[in-house]
PDB file of C-alpha atoms and ligand atoms in Angstrom:
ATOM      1  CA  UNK A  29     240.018   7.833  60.230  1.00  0.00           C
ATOM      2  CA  UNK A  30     237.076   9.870  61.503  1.00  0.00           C
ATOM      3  CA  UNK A  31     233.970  11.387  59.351  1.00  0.00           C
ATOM      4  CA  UNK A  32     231.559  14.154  60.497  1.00  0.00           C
ATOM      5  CA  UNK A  33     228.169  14.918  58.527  1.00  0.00           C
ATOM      6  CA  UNK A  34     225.632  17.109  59.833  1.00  0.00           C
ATOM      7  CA  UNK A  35     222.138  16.686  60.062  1.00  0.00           C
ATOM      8  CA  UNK A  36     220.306  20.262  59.091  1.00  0.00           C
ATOM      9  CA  UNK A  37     217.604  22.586  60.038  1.00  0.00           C
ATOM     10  CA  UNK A  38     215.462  24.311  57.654  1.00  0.00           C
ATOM     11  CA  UNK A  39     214.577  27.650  58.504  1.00  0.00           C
ATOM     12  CA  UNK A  40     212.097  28.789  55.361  1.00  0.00           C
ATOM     13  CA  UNK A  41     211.229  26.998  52.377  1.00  0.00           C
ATOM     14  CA  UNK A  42     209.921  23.490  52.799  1.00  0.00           C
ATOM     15  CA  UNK A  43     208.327  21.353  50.143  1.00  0.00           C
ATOM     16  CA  UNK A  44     209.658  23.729  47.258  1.00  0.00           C
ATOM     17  CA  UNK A  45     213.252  21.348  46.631  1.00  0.00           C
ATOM     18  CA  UNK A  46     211.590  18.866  44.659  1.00  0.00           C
ATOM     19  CA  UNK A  47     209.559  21.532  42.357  1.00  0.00           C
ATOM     20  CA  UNK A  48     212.680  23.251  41.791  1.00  0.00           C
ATOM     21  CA  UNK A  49     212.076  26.190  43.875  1.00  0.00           C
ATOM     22  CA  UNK A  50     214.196  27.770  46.679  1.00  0.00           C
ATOM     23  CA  UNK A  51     214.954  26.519  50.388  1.00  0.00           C
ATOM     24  CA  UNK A  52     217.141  27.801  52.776  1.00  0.00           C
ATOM     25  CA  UNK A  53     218.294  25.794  55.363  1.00  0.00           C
ATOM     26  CA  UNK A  54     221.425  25.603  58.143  1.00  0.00           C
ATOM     27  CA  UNK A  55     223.815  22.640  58.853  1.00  0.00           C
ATOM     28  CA  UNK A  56     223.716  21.982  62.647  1.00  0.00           C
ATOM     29  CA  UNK A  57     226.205  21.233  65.174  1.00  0.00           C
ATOM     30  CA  UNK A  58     224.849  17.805  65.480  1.00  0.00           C
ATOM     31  CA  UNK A  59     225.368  15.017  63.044  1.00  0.00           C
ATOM     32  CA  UNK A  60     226.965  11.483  62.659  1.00  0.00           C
ATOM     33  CA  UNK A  61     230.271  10.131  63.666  1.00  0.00           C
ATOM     34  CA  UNK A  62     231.763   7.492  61.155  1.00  0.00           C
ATOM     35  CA  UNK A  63     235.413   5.934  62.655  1.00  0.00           C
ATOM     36  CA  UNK A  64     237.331   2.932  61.367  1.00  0.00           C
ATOM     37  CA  UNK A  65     239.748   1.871  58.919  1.00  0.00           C
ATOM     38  CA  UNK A  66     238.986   2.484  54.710  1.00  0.00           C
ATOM     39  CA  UNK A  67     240.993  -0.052  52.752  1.00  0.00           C
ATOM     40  CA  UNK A  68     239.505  -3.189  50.716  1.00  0.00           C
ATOM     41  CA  UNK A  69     236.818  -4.079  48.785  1.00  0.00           C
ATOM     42  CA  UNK A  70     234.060  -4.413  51.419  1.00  0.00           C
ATOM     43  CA  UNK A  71     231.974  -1.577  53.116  1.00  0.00           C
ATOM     44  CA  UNK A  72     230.677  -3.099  56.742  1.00  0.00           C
ATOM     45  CA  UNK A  73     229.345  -0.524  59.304  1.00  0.00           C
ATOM     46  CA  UNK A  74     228.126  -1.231  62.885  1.00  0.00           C
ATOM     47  CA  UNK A  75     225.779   1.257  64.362  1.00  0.00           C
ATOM     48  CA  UNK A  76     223.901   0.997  68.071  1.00  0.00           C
ATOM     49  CA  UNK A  77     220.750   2.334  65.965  1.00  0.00           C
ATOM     50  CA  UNK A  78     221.393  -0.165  63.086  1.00  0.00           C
ATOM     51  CA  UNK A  79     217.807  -1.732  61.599  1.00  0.00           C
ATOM     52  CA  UNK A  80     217.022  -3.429  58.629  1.00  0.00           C
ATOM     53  CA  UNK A  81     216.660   0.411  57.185  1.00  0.00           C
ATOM     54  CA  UNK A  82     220.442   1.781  57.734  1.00  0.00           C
ATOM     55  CA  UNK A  83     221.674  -1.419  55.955  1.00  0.00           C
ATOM     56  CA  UNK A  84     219.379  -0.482  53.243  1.00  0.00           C
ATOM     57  CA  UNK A  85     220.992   2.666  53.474  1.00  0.00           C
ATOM     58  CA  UNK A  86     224.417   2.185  53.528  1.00  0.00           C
ATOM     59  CA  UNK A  87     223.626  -0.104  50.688  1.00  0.00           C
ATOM     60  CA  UNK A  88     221.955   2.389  48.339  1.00  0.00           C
ATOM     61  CA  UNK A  89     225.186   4.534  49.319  1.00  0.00           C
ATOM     62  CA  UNK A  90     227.457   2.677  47.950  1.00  0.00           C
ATOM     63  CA  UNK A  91     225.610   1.661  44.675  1.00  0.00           C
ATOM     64  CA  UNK A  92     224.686   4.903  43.793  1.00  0.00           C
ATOM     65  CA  UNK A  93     228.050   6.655  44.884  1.00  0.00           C
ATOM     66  CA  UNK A  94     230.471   5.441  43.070  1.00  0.00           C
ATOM     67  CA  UNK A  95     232.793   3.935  46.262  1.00  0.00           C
ATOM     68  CA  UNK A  96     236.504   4.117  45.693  1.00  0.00           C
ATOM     69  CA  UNK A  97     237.414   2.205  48.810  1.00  0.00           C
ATOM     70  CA  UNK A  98     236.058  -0.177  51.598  1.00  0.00           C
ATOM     71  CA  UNK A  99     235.043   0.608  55.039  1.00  0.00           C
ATOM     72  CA  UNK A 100     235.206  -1.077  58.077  1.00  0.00           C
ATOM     73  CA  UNK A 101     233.809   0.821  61.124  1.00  0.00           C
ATOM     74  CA  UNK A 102     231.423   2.276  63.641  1.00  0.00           C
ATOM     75  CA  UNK A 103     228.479   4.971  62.803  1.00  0.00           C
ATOM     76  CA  UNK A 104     227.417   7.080  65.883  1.00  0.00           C
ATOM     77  CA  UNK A 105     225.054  10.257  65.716  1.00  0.00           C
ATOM     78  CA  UNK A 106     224.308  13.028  67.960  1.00  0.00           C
ATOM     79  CA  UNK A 107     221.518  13.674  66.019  1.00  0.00           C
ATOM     80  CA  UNK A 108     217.559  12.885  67.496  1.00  0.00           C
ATOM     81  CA  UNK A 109     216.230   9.843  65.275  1.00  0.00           C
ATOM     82  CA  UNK A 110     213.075  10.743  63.156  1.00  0.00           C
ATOM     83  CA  UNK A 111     212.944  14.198  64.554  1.00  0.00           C
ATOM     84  CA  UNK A 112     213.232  15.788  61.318  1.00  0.00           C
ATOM     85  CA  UNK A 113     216.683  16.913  61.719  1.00  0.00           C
ATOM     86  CA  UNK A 114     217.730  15.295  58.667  1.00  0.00           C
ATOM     87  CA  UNK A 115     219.817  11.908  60.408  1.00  0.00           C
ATOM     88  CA  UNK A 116     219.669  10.049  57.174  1.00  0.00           C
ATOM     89  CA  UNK A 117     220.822  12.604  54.941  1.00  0.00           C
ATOM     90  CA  UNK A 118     223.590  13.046  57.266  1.00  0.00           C
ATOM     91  CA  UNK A 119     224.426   9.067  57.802  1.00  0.00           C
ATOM     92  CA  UNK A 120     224.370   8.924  54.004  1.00  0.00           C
ATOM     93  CA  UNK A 121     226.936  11.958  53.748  1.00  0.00           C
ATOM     94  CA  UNK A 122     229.228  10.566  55.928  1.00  0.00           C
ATOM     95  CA  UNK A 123     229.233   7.302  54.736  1.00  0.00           C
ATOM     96  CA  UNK A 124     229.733   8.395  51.380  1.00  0.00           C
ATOM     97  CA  UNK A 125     232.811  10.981  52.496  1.00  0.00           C
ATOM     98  CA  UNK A 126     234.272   7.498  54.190  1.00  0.00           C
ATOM     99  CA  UNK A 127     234.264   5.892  51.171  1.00  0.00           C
ATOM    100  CA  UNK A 128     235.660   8.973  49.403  1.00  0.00           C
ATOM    101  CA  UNK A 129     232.933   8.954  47.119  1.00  0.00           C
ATOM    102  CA  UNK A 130     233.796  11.041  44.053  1.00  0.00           C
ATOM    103  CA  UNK A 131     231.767  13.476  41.968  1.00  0.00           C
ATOM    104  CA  UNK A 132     228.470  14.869  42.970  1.00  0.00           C
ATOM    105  CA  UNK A 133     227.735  13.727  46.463  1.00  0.00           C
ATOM    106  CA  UNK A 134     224.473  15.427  47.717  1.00  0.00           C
ATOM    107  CA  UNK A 135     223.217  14.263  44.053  1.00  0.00           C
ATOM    108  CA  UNK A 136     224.120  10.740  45.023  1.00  0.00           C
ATOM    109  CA  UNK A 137     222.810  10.713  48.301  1.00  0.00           C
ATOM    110  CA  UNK A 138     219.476  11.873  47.475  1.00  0.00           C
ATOM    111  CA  UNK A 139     219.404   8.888  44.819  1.00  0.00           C
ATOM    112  CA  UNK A 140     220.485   6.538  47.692  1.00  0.00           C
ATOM    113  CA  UNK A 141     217.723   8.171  49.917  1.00  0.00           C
ATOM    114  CA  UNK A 142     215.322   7.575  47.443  1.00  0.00           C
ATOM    115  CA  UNK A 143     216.470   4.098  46.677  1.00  0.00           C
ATOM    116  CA  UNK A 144     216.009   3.107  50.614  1.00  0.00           C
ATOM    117  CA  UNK A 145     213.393   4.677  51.884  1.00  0.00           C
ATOM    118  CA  UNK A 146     211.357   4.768  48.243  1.00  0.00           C
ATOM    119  CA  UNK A 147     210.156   8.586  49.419  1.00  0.00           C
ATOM    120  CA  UNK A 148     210.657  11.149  46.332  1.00  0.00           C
ATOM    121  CA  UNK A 149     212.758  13.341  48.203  1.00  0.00           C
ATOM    122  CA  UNK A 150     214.503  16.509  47.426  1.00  0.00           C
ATOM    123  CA  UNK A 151     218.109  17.159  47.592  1.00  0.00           C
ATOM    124  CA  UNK A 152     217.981  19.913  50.344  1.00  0.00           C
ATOM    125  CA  UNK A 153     218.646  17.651  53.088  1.00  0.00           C
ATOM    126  CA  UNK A 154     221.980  16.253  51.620  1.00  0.00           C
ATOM    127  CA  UNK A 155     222.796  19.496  50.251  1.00  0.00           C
ATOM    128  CA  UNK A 156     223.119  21.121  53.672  1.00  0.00           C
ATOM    129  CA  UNK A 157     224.866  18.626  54.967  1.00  0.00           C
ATOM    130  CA  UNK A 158     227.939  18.626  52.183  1.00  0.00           C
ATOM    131  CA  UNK A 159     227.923  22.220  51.666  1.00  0.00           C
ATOM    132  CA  UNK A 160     226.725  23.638  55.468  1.00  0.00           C
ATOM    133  CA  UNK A 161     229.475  26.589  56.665  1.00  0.00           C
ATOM    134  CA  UNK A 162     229.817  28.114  60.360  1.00  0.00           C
ATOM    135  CA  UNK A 163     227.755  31.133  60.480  1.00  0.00           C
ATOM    136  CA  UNK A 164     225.385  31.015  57.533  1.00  0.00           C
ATOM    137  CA  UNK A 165     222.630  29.409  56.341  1.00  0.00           C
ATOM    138  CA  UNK A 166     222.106  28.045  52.480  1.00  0.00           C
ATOM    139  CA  UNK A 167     220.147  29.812  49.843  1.00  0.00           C
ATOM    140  CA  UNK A 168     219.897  26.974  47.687  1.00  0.00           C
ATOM    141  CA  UNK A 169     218.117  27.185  44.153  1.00  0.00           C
ATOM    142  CA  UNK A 170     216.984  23.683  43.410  1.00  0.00           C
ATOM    143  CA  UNK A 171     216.618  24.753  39.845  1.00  0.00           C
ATOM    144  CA  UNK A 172     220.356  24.646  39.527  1.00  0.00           C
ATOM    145  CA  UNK A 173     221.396  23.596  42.829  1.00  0.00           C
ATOM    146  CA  UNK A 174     223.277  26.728  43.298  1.00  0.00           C
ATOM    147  CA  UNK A 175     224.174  27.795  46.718  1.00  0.00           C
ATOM    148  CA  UNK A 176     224.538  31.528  48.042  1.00  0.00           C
ATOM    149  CA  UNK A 177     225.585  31.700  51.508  1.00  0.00           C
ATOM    150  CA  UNK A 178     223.775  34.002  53.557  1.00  0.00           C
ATOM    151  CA  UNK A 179     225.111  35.139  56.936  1.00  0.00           C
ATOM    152  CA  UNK A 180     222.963  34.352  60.221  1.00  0.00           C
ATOM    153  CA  UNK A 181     222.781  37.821  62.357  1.00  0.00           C
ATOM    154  CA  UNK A 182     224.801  37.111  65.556  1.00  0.00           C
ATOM    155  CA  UNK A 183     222.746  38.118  68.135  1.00  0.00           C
ATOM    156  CA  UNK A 184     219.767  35.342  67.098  1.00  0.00           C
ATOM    157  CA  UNK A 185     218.963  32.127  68.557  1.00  0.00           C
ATOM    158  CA  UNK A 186     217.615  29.392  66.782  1.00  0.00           C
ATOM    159  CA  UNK A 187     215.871  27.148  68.319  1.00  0.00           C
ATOM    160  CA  UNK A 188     214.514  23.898  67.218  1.00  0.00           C
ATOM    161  CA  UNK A 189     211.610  22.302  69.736  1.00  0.00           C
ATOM    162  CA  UNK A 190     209.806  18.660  69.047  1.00  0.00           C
ATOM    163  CA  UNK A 191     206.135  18.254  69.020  1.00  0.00           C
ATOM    164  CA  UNK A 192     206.287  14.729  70.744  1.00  0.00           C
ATOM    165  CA  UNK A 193     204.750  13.891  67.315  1.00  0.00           C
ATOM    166  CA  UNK A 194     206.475  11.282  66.016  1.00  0.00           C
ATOM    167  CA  UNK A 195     206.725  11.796  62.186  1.00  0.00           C
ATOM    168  CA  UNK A 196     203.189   9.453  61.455  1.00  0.00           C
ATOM    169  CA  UNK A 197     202.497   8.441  57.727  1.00  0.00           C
ATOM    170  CA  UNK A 198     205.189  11.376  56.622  1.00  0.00           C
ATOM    171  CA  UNK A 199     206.277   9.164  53.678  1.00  0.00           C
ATOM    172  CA  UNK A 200     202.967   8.007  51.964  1.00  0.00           C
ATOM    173  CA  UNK A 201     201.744  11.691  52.863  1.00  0.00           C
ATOM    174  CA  UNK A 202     205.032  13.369  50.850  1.00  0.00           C
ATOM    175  CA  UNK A 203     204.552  11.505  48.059  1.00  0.00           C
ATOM    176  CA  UNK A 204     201.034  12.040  47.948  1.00  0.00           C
ATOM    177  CA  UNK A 205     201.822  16.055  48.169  1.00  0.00           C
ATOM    178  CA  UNK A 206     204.405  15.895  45.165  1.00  0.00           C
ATOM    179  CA  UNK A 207     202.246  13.603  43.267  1.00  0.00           C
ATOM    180  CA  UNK A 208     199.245  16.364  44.037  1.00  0.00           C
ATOM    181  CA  UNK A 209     201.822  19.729  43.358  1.00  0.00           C
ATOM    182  CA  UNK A 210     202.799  18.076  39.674  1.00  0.00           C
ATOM    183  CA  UNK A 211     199.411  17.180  39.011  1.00  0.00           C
ATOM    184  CA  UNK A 212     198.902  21.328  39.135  1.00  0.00           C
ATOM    185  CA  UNK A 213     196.610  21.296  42.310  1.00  0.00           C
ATOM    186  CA  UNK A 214     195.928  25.099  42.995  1.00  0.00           C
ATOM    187  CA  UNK A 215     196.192  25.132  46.429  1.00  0.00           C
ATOM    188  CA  UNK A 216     199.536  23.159  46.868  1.00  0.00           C
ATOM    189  CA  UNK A 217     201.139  25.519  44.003  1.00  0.00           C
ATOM    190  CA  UNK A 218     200.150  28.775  45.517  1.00  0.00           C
ATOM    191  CA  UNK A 219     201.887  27.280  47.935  1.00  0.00           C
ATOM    192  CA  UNK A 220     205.027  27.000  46.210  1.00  0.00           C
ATOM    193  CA  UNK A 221     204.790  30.122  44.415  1.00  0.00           C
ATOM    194  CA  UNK A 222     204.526  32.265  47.965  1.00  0.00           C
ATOM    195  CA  UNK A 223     207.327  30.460  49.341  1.00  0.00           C
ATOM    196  CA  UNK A 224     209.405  30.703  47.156  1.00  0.00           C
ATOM    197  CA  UNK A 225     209.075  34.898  47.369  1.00  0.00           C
ATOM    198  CA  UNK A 226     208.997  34.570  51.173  1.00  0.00           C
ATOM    199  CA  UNK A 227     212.601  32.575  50.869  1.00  0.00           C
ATOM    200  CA  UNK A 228     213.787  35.728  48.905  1.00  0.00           C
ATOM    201  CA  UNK A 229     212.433  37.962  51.442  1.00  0.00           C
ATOM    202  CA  UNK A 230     213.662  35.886  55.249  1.00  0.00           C
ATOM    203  CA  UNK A 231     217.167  35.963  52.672  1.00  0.00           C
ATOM    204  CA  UNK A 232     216.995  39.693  52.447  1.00  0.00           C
ATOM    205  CA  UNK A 233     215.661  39.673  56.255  1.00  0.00           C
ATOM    206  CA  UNK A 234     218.809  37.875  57.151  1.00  0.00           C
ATOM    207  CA  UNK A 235     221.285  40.188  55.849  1.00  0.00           C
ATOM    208  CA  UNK A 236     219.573  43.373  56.854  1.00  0.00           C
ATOM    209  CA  UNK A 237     219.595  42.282  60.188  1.00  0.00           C
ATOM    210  CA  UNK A 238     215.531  42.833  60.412  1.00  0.00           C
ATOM    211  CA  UNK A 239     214.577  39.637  62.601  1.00  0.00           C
ATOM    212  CA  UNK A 240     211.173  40.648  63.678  1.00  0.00           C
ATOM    213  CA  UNK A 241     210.530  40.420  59.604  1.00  0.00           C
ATOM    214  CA  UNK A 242     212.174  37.171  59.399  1.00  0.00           C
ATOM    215  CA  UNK A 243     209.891  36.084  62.316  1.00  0.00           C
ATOM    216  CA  UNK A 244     207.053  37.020  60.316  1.00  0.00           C
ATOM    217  CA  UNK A 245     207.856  35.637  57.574  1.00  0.00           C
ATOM    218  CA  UNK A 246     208.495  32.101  59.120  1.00  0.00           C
ATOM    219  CA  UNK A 247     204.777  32.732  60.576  1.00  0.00           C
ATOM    220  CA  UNK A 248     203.588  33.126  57.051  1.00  0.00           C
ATOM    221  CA  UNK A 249     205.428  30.024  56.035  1.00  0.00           C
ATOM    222  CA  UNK A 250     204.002  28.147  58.674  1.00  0.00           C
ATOM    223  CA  UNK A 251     200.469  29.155  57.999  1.00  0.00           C
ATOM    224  CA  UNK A 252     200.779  28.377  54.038  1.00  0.00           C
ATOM    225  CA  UNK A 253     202.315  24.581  54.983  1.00  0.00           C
ATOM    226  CA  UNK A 254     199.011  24.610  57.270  1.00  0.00           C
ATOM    227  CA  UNK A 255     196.309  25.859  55.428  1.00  0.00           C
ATOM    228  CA  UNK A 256     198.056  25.421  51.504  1.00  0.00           C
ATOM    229  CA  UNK A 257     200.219  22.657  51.606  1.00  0.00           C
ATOM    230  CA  UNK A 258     198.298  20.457  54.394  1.00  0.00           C
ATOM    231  CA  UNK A 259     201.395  19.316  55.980  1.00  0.00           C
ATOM    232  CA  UNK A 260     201.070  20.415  59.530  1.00  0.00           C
ATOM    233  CA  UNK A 261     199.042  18.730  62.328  1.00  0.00           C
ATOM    234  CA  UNK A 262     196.949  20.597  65.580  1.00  0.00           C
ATOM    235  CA  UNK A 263     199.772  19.597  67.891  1.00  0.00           C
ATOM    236  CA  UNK A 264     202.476  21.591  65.635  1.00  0.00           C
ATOM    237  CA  UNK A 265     200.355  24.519  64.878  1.00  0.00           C
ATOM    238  CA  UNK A 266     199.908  25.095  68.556  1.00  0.00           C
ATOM    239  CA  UNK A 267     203.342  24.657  69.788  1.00  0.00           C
ATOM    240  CA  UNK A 268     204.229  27.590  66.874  1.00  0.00           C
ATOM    241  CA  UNK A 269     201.438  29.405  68.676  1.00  0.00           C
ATOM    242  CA  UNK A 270     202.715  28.501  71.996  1.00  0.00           C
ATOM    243  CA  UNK A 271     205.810  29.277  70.912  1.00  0.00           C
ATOM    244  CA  UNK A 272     204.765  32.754  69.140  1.00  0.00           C
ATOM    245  CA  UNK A 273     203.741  34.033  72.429  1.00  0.00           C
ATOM    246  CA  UNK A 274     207.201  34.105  74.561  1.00  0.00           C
ATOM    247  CA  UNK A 275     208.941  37.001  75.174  1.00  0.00           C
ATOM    248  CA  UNK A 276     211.319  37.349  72.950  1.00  0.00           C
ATOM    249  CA  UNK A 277     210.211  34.809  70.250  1.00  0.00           C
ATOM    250  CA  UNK A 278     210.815  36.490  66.722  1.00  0.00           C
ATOM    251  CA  UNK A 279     208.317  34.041  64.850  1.00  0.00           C
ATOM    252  CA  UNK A 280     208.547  29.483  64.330  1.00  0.00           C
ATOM    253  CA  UNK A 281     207.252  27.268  61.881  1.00  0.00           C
ATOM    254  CA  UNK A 282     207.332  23.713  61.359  1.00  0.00           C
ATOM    255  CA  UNK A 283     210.473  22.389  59.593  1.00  0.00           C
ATOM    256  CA  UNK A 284     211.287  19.767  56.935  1.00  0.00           C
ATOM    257  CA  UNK A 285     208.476  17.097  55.734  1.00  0.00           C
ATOM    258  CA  UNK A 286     205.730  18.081  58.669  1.00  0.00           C
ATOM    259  CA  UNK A 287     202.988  15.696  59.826  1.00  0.00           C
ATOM    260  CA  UNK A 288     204.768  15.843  63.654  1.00  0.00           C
ATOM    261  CA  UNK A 289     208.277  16.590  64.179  1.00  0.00           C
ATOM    262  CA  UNK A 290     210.199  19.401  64.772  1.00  0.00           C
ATOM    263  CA  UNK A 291     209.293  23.028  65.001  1.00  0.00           C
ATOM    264  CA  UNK A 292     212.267  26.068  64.404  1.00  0.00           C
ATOM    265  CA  UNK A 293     211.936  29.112  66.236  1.00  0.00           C
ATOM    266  CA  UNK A 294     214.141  32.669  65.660  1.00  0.00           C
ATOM    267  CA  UNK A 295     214.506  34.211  69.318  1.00  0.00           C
ATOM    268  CA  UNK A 296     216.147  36.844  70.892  1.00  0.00           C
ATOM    269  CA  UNK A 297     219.030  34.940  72.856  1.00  0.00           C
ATOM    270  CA  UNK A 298     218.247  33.307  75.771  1.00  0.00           C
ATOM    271  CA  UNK A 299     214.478  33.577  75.211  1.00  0.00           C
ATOM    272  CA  UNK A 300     213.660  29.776  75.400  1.00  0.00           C
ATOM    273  CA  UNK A 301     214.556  27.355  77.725  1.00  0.00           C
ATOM    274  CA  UNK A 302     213.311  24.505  75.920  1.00  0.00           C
ATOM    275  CA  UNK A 303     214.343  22.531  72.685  1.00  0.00           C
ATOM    276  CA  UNK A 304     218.055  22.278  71.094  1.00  0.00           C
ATOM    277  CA  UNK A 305     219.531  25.519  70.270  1.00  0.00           C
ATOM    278  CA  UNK A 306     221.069  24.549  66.952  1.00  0.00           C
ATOM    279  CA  UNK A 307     223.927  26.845  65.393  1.00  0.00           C
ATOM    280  CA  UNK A 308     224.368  27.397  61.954  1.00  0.00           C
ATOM    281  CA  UNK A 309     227.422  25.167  61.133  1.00  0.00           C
ATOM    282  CA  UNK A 310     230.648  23.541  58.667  1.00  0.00           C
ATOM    283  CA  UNK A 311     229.546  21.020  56.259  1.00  0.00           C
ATOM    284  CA  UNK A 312     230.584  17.149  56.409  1.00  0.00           C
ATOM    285  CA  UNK A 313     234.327  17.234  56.457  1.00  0.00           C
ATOM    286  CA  UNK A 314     237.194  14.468  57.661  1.00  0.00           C
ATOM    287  CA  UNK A 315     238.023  14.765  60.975  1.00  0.00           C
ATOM    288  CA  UNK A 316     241.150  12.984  61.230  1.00  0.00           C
ATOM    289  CA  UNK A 317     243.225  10.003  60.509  1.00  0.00           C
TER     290      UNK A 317
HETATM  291  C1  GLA B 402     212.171  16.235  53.645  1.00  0.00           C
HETATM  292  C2  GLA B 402     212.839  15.929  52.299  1.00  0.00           C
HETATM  293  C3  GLA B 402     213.398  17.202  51.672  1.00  0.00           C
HETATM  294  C4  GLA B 402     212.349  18.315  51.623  1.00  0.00           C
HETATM  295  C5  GLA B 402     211.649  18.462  52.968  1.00  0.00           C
HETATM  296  C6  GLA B 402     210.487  19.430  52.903  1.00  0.00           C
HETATM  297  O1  GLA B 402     213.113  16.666  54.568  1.00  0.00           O
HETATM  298  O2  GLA B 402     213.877  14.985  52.483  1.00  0.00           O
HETATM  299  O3  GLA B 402     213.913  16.915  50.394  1.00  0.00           O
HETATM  300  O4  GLA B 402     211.425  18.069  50.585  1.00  0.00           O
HETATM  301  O5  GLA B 402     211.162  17.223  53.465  1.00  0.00           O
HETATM  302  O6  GLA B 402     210.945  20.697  52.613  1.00  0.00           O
END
């Protein structure tokens, strides 16, 4: 049988999931792969990529999932490694989908994530990729999880471009932000207070079809994870800039953790020839027998 997770992209609303707030993200087009055979008692996955950190993974999977079945198989991806796009989120949704996990998998996956990687992650990433549908982005409240799908205008691209930064000290750095949001630091709530109401508004933005104040908004976004949050870096504020200045560019921010990685941009179609062009897609589903 065959497996598909996506990775995801977030397009507003980063370090809010893990305070509870809102975030409001797309599943992409790109993802992982996960073919063999389920049957048996043992779960063993090959993978070209495979380190000491996907066994950890599929590992933490499978304790904190619940497996019903073995596995025997390959994992592929699609996905950039690192980039930000979310690639163990999505190995961890597909691996628990091929061992038909049961119950609450995004919940489970973010325990596994944790478990591996020891970052205190939110469940955003692993949310996208189970619940992810063609055409829409997630408005996910992480105070209940609940998900409102809101429609992605048609006649948008989004475009996601990488700094070259690799993603340098993101985990010590993310758990040093939570640690500093829950201790009630000013600057890193304000931060979380404003983006939460600038969530609402790029949701609203959306679905009236305004892009130029969705652009805006990301701008906004990107200048409060800058100057508030302290997650961005010089390279990533001036490839927004960069960015910000094409014809055609509606607004970009950083997405997901920051401190290098990938930055989103909201064009006009066609208006960058640079970066993936990631469309708003299904959520982790079996492919096939
Ligand atoms: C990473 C985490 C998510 C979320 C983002 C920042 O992607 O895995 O839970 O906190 O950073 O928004």
């Amino acid at each position: 049988m065959r497996v598909f997770a996506p990775g995801r992209v977030n397009l507003i609303g980063d370090h809010t999931d893990y305070a509870g707030g809102l975030v409001l993200p797309i599943a992409i087009q790109l993802g992982t792969t996960i073919e063999g055979t389920r049957g048996g008692d043992r779960v063993e996955l090959t993978s070209v990529d495979a380190d000491e950190q996907f066994s950890r993974l599929v590992d933490a999977v499978v304790a904190e999932s619940g497996a019903t079945t073995g596995f025997v198989g390959s994992v592929t991806s699609t996905l950039p490694i690192g980039a930000g796009l979310s690639s163990s989120a999505s190995v961890e949704v597909a691996i628990a989908l091929a061992i038909d996990a049961r119950g609450d998998i995004a919940a489970a996956c973010q325990r596994a994530e944790q478990r591996a990687t020891g970052v205190p992650c939110g469940r955003m990433d692993q949310l996208a990729s189970v619940h992810g549908r063609a055409g829409h982005a997630l408005l996910i409240d992480c105070s209940t999880y609940s998900i409102r799908h809101v429609a992605v205008p048609s006649d948008v691209d989004i475009v996601v471009v990488h700094s070259g930064e690799p993603r340098a000290l993101s985990s010590s750095a993310y758990a040093e932000r939570r640690a500093q949001l829950e201790a009630g630091d000013t600057r890193r709530v304000r931060h979380v207070r404003t983006e939460n109401e600038r969530v609402v508004a790029f949701a609203d933005a959306l679905e009236s079809n305004d892009v130029a104040r969705a652009g805006e908004l990301m701008l906004e976004s990107h200048a409060s994870l800058r100057d508030d949050y302290e997650v961005s870096t010089a390279t990533l504020d001036e490839l927004v800039e960069s960015l910000c200045a094409t014809a055609g560019v509606h607004g970009a921010r950083l997405t997901g953790a920051g401190f290098g990685g990938c930055v989103v941009a909201l064009t006009e179609p066609g208006a960058l020839d640079v970066g993936w062009k990631v469309t708003a897609s299904s959520g982790a589903h079996v492919l096939g027998d």
